[in-house]
Structures are given as structure tokens and as C-alpha cells.
Tab-separated table of C-alpha atoms in Angstrom:
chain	number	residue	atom	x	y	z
A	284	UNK	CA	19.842	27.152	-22.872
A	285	UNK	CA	23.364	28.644	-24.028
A	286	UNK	CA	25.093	27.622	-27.635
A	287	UNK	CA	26.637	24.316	-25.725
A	288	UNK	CA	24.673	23.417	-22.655
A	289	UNK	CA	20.562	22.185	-22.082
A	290	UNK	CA	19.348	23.500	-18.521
A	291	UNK	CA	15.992	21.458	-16.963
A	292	UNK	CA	14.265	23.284	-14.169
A	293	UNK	CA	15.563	21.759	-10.703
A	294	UNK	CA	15.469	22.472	-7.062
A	295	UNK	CA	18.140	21.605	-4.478
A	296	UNK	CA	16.599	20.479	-1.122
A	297	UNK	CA	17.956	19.148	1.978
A	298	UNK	CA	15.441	16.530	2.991
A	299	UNK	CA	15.940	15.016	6.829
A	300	UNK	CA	19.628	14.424	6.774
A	301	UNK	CA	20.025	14.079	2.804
A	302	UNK	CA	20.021	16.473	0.480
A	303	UNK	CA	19.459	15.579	-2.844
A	304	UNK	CA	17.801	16.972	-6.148
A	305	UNK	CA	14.417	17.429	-6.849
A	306	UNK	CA	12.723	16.853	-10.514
A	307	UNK	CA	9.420	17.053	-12.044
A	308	UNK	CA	9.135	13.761	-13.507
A	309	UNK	CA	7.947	15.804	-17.127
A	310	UNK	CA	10.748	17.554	-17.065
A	311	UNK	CA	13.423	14.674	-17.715
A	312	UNK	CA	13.780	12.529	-20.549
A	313	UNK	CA	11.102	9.580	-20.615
A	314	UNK	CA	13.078	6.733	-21.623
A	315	UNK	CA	15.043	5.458	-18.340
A	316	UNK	CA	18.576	4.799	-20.022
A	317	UNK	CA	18.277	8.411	-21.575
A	318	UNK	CA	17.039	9.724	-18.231
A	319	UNK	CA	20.070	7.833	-16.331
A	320	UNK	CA	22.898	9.306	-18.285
A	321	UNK	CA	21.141	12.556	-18.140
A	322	UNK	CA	21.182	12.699	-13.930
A	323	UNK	CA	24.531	11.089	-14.644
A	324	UNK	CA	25.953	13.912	-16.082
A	325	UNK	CA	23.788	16.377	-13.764
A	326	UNK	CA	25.859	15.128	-10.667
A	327	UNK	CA	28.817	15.080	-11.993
A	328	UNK	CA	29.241	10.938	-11.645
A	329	UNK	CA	31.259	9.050	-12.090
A	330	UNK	CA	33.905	11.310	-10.202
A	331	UNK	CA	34.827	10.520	-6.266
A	332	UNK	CA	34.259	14.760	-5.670
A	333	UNK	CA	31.093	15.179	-8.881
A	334	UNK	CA	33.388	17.872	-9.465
A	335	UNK	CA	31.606	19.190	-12.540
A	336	UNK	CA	27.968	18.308	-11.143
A	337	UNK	CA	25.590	19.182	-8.539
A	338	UNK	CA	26.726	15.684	-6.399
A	339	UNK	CA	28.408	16.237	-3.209
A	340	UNK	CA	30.964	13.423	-3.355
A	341	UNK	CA	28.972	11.325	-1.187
A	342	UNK	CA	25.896	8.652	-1.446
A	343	UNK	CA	24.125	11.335	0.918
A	344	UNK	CA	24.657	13.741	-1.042
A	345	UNK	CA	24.064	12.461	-4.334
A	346	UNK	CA	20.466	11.872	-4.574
A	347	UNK	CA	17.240	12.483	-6.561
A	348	UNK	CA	13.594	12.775	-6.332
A	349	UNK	CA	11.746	12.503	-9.416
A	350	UNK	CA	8.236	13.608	-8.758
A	351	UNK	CA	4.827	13.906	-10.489
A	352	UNK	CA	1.320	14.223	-9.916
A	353	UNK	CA	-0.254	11.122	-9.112
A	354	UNK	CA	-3.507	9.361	-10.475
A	355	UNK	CA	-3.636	6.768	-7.992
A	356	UNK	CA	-7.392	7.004	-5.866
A	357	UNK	CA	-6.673	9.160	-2.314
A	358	UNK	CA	-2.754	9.987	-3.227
A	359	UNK	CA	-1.288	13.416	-4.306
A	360	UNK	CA	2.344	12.697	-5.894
A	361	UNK	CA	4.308	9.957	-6.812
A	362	UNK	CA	8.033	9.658	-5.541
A	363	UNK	CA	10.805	8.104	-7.398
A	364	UNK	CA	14.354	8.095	-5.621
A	365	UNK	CA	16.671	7.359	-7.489
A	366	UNK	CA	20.566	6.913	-5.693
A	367	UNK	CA	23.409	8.342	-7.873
A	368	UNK	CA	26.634	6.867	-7.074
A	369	UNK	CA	29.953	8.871	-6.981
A	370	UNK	CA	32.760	6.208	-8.159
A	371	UNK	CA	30.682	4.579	-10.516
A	372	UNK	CA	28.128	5.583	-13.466
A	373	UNK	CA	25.121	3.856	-11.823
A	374	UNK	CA	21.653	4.862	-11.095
A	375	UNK	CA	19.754	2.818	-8.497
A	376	UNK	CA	16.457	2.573	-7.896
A	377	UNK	CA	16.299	-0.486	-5.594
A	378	UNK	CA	15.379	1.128	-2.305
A	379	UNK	CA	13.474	4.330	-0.946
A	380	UNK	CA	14.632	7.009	1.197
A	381	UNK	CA	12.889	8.326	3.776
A	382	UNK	CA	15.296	11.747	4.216
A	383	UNK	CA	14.573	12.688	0.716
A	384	UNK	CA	11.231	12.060	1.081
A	385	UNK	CA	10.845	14.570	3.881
A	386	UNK	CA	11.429	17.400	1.031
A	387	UNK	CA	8.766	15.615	-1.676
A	388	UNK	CA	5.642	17.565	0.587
A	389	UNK	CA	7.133	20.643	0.620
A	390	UNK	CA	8.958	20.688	-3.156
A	391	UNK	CA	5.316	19.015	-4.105
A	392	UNK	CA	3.573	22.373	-3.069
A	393	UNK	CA	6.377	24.608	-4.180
A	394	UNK	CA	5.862	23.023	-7.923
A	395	UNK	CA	1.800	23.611	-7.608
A	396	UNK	CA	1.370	19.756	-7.604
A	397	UNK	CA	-0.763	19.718	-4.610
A	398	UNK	CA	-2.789	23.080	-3.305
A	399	UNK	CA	-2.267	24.519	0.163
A	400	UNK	CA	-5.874	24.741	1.303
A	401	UNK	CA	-4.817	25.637	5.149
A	402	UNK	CA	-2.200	26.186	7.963
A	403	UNK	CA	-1.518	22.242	8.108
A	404	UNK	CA	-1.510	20.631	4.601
A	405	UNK	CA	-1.433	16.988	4.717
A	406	UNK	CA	0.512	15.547	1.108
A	407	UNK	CA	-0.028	12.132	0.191
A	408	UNK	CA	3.020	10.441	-1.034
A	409	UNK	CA	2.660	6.902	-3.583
A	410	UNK	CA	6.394	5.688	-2.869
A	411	UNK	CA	7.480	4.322	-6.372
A	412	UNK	CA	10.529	2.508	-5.447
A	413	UNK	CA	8.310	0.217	-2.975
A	414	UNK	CA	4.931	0.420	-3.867
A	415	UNK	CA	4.112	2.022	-0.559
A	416	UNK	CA	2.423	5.279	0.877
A	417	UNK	CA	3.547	7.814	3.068
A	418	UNK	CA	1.147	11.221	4.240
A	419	UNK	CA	3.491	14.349	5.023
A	420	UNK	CA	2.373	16.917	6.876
A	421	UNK	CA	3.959	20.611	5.894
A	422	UNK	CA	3.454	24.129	7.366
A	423	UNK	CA	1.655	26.008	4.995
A	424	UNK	CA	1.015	29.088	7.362
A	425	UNK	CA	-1.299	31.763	4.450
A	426	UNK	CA	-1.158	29.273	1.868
A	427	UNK	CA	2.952	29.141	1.675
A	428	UNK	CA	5.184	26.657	2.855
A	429	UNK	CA	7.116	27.458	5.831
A	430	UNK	CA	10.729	26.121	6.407
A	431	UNK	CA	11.389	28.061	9.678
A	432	UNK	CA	10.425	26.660	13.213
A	433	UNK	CA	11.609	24.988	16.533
A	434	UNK	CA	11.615	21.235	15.499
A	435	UNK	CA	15.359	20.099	15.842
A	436	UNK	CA	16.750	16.651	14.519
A	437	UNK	CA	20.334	15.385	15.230
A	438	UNK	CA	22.367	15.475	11.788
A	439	UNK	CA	21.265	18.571	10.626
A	440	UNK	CA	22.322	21.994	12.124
A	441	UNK	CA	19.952	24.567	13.723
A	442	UNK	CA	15.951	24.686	13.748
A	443	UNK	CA	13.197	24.216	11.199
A	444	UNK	CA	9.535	23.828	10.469
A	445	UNK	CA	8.631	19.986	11.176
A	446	UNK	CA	8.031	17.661	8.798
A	447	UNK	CA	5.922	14.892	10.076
A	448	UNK	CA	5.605	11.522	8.551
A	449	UNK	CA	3.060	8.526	8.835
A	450	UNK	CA	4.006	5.234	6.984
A	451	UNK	CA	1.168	2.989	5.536
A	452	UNK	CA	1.543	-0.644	4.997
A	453	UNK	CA	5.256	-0.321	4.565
A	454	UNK	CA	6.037	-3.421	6.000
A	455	UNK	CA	7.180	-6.189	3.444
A	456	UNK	CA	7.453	-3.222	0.587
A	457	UNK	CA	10.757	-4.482	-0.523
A	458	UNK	CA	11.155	-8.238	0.270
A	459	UNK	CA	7.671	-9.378	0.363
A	460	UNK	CA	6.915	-9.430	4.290
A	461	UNK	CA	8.323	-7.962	7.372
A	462	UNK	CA	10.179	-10.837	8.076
A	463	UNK	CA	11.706	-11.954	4.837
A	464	UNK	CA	13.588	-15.146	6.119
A	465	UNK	CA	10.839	-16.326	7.793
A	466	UNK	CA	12.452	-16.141	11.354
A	467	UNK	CA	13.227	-13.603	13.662
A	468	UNK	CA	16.972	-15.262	14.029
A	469	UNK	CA	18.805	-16.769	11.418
A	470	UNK	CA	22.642	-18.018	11.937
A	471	UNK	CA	25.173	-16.599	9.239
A	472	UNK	CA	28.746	-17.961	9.379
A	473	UNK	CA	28.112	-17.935	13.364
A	474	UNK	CA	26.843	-14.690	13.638
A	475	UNK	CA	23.014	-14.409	14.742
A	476	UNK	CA	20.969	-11.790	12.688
A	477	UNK	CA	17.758	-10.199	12.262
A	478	UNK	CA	16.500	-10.036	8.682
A	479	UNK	CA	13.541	-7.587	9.071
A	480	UNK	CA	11.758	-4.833	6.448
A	481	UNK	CA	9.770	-2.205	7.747
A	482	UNK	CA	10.062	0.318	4.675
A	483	UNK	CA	13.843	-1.002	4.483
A	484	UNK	CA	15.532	-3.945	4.272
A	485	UNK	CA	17.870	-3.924	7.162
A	486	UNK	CA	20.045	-6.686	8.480
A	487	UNK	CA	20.413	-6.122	12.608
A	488	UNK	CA	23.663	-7.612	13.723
A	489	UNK	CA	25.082	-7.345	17.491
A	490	UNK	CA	28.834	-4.761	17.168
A	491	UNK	CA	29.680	-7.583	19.917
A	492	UNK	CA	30.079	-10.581	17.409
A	493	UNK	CA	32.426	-8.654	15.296
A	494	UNK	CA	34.546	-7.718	18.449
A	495	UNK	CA	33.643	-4.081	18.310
A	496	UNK	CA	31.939	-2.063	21.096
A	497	UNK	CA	29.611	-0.490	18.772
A	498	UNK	CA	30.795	3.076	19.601
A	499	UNK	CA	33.106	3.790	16.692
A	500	UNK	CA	33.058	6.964	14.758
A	501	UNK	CA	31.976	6.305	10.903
A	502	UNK	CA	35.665	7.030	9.562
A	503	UNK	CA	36.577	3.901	11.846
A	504	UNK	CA	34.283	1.588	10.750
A	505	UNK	CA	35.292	2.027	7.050
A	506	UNK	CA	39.160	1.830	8.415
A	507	UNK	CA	38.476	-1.643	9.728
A	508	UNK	CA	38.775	-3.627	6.186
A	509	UNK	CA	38.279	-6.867	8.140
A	510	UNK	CA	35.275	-6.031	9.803
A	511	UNK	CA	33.541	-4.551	6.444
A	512	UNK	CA	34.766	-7.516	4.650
A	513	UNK	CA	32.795	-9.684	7.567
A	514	UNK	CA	30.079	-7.680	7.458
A	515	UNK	CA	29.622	-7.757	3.478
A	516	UNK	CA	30.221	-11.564	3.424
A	517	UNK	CA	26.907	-11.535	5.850
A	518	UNK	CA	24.646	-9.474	3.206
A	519	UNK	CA	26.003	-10.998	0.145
A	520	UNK	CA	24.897	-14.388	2.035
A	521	UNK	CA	21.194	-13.225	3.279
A	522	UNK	CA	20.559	-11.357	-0.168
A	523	UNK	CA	18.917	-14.685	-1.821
A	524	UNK	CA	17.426	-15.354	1.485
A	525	UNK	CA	15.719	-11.885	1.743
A	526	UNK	CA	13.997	-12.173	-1.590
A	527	UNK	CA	16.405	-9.481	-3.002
A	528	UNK	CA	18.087	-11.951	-5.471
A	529	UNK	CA	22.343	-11.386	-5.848
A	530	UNK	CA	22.713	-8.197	-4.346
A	531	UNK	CA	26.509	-7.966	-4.818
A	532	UNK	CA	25.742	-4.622	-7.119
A	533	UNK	CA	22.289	-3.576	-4.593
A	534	UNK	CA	22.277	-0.979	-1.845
A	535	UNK	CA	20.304	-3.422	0.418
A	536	UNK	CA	20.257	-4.604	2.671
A	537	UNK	CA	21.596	-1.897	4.968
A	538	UNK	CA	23.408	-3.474	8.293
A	539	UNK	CA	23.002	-2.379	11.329
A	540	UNK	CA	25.202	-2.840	13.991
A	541	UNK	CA	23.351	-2.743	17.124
A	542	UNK	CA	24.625	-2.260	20.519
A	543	UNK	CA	23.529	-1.036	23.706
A	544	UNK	CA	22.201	2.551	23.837
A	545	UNK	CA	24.758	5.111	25.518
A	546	UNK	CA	23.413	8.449	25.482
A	547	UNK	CA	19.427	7.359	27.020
A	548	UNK	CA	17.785	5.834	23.523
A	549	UNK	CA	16.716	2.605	23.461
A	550	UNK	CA	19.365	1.088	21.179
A	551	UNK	CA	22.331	1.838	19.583
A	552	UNK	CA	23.365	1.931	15.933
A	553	UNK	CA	26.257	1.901	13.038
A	554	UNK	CA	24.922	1.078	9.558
A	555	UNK	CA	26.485	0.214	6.631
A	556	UNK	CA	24.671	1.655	3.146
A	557	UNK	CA	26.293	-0.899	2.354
A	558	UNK	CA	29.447	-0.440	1.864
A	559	UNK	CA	30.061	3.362	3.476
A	560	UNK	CA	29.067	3.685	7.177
A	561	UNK	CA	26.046	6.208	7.355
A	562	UNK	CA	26.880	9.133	9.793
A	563	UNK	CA	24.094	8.923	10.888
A	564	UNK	CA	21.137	6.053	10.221
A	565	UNK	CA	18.721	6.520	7.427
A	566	UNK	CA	14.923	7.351	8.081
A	567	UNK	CA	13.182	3.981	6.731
A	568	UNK	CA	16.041	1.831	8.437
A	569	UNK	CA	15.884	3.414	11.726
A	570	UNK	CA	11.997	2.397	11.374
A	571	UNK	CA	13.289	-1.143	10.598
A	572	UNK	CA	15.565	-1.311	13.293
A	573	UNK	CA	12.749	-0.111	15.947
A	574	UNK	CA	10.419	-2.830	14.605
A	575	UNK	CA	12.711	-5.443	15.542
A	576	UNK	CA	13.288	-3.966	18.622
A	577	UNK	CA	9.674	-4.288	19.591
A	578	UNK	CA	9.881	-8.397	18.114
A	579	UNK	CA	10.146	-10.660	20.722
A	580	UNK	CA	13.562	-12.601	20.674
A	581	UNK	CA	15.035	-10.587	17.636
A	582	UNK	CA	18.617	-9.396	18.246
A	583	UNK	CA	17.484	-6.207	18.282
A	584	UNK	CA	15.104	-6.563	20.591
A	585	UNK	CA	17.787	-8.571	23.018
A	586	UNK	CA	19.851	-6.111	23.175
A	587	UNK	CA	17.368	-3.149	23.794
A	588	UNK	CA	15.769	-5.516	26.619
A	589	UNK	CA	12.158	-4.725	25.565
A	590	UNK	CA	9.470	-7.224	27.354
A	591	UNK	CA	7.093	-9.105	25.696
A	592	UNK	CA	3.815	-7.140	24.850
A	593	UNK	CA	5.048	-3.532	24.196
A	594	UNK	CA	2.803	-2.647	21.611
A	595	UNK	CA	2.954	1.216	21.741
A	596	UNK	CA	6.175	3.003	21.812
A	597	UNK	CA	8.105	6.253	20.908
A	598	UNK	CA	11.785	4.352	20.225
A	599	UNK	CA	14.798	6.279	20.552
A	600	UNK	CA	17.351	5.193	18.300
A	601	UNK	CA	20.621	6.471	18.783
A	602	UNK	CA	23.228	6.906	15.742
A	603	UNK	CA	26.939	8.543	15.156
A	604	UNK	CA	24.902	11.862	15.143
A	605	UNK	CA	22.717	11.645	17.777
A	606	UNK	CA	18.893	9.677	17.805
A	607	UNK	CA	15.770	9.157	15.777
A	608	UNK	CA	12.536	9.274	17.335
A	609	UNK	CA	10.511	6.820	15.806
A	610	UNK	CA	6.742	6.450	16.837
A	611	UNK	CA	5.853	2.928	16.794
A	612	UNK	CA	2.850	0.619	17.092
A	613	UNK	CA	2.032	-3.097	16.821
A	614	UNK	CA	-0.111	-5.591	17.307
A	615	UNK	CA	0.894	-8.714	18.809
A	616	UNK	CA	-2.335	-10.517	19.253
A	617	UNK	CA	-1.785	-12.930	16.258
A	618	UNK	CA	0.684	-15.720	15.624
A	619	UNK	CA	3.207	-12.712	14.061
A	620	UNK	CA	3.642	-8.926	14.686
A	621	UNK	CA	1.824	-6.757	12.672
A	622	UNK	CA	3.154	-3.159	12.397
A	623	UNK	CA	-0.211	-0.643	12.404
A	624	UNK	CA	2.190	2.500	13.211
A	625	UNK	CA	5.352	3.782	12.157
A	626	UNK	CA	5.806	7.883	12.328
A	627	UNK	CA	8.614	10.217	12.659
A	628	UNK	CA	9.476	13.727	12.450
A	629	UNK	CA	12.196	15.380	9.930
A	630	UNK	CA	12.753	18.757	8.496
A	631	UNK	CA	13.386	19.585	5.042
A	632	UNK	CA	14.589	23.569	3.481
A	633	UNK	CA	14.666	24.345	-0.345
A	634	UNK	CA	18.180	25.327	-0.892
A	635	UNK	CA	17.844	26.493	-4.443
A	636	UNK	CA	15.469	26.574	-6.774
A	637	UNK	CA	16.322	27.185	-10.687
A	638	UNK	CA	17.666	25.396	-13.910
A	639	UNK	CA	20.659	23.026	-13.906
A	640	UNK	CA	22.814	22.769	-16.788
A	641	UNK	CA	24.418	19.650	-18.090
A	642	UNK	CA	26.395	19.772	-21.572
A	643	UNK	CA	24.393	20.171	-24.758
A	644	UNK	CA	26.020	16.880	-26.318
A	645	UNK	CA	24.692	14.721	-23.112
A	646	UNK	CA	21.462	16.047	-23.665
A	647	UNK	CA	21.436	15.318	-27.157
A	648	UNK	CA	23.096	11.525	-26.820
A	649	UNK	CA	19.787	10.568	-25.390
């Protein structure tokens, strides 16, 4: 601590295709208004570059993990993301996120949360945000977490230790069930849709209705003010529907526009987060999207021309960036899919570790 600033021990970590930072929950102030202006001022928001913050001008970029140790029977840590915006002082914590979450195991170890007993050490995740769990499974080669390695995923440059990632009963964490409407179609303002949540509420919509091939770069997408104002008209409607109440000022649903795949995945995506287009797609909405690609008549699975009775499959979803591997499994034997499976691999690196400073007068205007 100098004369005029209060540091808090932090660490920086890239998590899948995120990077975000990392808290111990006992380290930030308890009261969540206090807390919020606190990671405010710690990014650097509201500012459109968090200039004077640790926020890299950019909702993937301007994230935070808040983690503790957990007294929940058969889990390790609990995991609190929290989404920091850039152009406005809010603090969200109305969805998960899988990238970040890649980077909870390893930052979980680092902090002495959990105990590397051996090579492989599974870390059991309680997902605040959605009342769900996750198990991650980090190198530990002599008892120390290991960020180097051969695993590769698109979005993120070079190679790295895997990260790999089971979901538990993730389905319905954030609208109540996986299919929130109650049908695998609905019709909004002529436009067919998918409302489906595996882990994340996502909205699958065909690029074809909006007159786009599906192709576009990011920077595009956000260029074409009459197909985002389309698009948001869509989510603003299916909000109430979902079970997610007015979500004029909520980061879900994310929508995907689905297309074709180009590039030998099984489908094709452009998402919206909601309002920026992802450059790439988002770990817990890529799982969304392959669920409905694996349910019978959704427009995901249409347009990815899966048959009837796939119940075990390693979907390739193709984004801006490249694809996302995501290891799926259902059963179909009842009146309604049921998701027993969803798995997928990331990488995560510690990019600093240390105090961050925010300005002693923040601190004290908790």
C-alpha cells in the first residue's frame, strides 16, 4: 500500500480464449455494491480503452473470477464470474463463462485452495452464477501446475498444457430447463429460432433469414446496424419467454447465427454477446449450440443435417477463429432429450501474479 493507493493480491490469467482477473473471494470487500465499485475501479471502467485499469477495452477482456474454497459435499472451489463492462459502470453476474473457468483449476491450486496429490489433479468447480458443477482436470506434473504442452485451441496462439472440462447437470442452469420455451421451434417476427440452455442461454437463428451467408468477419457483423437491430429485436422478444425476465440491460441470451459448416465442422457460427459479435464463440454457448444440433428438428440441428438418434458425438463447431470440439452425449429414449455429457478441452496460462492497485479514496468509499 503507498500514501494514496490500496493494492489486493490478484492474478492475471488467460482462461480458454478470455483472459480475465482472478480473486480470492476473502480478499475483496464483502458487501457486493462495495465489491462492484472496487473491480470497477480495478479495470479501469467505465472507459471504452480501461485506460487506467487492468481491462482490455473489450467484454473479453474485461473479466473476473472471484474464487473461494468451497463447503459444498464432493466440490473443491466455488466460481463467481463476474462480467465488467467497458462503456458503462456495470458489473454482471447473470451468466457463467466457461473460458474463464478454464483458469479457476489451475489459479485454484496456485492459491493452495485445492492440493496437488498427483500428475493429473482433478478440481471440482461449484459454478456460482448457475448453480452448476464443472470437474477440471490440470497437469500437476511433481505436485506443480504445468502450463506448457501440445494441446492447441483456435483463438489462442501457440501450445499449452490441456485443460479438460466435464459439465454436470448444466442443462436448465439459467432458465430452468434445456428447453426454456417449451419447443424446439418458436416463430419470432417470422424468423424460426431455437431457444435452448445447455450451461448458456443461447438463441440459434439461421444467417439465411437475415440475408447473410453466415461467413462475415466479426467487424462486419457489428457494421451491419440493421441486422444487429433485427437480431436484438429477436432477444429482447424471447427474454420473457426464456424465463430471463426484461433482458434489455442482460448479457443473455447470446445469438447464434448458424449456418452451414465451411472449413469440415459440423456447423457454423457468429454470436452476438449480445450486442458485440464474439470473435470467436464462447465455451458454454458452443455447448448450447451442439445440444441443439443433436435435437431433432431444432434449427440447429437442420442445418447441421444430423439424423435422428445420434446420441454420442464429438461436434465440431466452427467460429470466426476456427472450431470448438465439444464432446457430447444424450439420451433420447424419453419423450425429451436429456443431455448426460457435455466435455471440452481449453488451455489456460497465469500471466501475472501480484497485487493490483486501485486509488486509496475508491477503496475507502466502500
Amino acid at each position: 500500500m503507498t500514501n494514496s493507493q490500496q493494492s489486493v493480491p490478484c492474478s492475471v490469467m488467460r482462461g480458454g480464449t478470455s483472459k480475465g482477473l482472478y480473486f480470492l473471494a476473502s480478499d475483496l470487500p464483502k458487501n457486493v455494491a462495495a465489491r462492484d465499485r472496487f473491480l470497477l475501479a480495478a479495470m479501469g471502467s467505465p472507459d471504452a480503452r480501461e485506460i487506467d485499469g487492468m481491462g482490455g477495452g473489450h467484454p473479453l477482456t474485461s473479466k473476473v473470477a472471484v474464487v473461494s474454497k468451497s463447503s459444498r459435499d464432493g466440490i473443491d472451489v466455488d466460481y463467481l464470474f463476474l462480467q465488467i463492462w467497458p462503456d458503462r459502470a456495470e458489473v454482471s453476474d447473470q451468466q457463467n463463462c466457461g473460458n474463464i473457468l478454464a483458469g479457476v483449476g489451475p489459479f485454484a491450486i496456485e492459491r493452495g485452495l485445492v492440493s496437488a496429490n498427483s500428475d493429473l489433479t482433478p478440481v471440482s468447480i461449484f459454478m456460482v452464477n448457475t448453480e452448476a458443477k464443472a470437474t477440471a482436470f490440470v497437469e500437476t506434473p511433481g505436485g506443480v501446475v504445468n502450463y506448457d504442452g501440445i494441446a492447441r485451441i483456435d483463438g489462442v496462439p501457440g501450445f499449452h498444457a490441456p485443460v479438460n472440462i466435464n459439465f454436470e447437470d448444466v442443462a436448465g442452469s439459467s432458465c430452468g430447463s434445456l428447453l426454456p420455451t417449451g419447443n424446439v421451434v418458436d416463430v419470432v417476427y417470422g424468423v424460426e429460432v431455437t431457444c435452448i440452455d445447455n450451461g448458456m442461454p443461447v438463441v440459434c437463428l439461421s444467417a439465411a433469414d437475415f440475408g447473410i451467408s453466415g461467413y462475415e468477419t466479426p467487424e462486419e457483423l457489428e457494421a451491419n446496424a440493421e441486422l444487429r437491430a433485427k437480431v436484438e429485436a429477436i432477444r429482447l422478444a424471447v427474454g420473457e419467454r426464456m424465463n430471463l425476465g426484461d433482458v434489455t440491460n442482460k448479457t443473455v441470451p447470446k445469438m447464434s447465427l448458424v449456418s452451414p459448416a465451411k472449413n469440415g465442422g459440423l456447423i457454423n457460427t457468429r454470436t452476438f454477446i449480445p450486442h458485440r459479435a464474439h470473435e470467436a464463440i464462447g465455451v458454454l454457448g458452443a455447448v448450447s449450440v451442439a445440444t441443439a444440433c443433436m435435437l431433432p428438428g431444432s434449427v440447429a440441428n437442420k442445418i447441421a443435417g444430423l439424423t435422428a438418434g445420434a446420441d454420442q458425438l464429438n461436434i465440431e463447431v466452427e467460429h470466426p477463429t476456427g472450431f470448438f470440439t465439444v464432446q457430447m452425449q444424450v439420451d433420447n429414449s424419453g419423450p425429451q432429450l436429456r443431455v448426460t455429457k457435455s466435455a471440452l478441452l481449453r488451455t489456460a496460462r497465469m500471466l501475472m501474479s501480484g497485487n493490483i492497485f486501485v486509488s486509496k479514496s475508491a477503496w475507502e468509499n466502500q
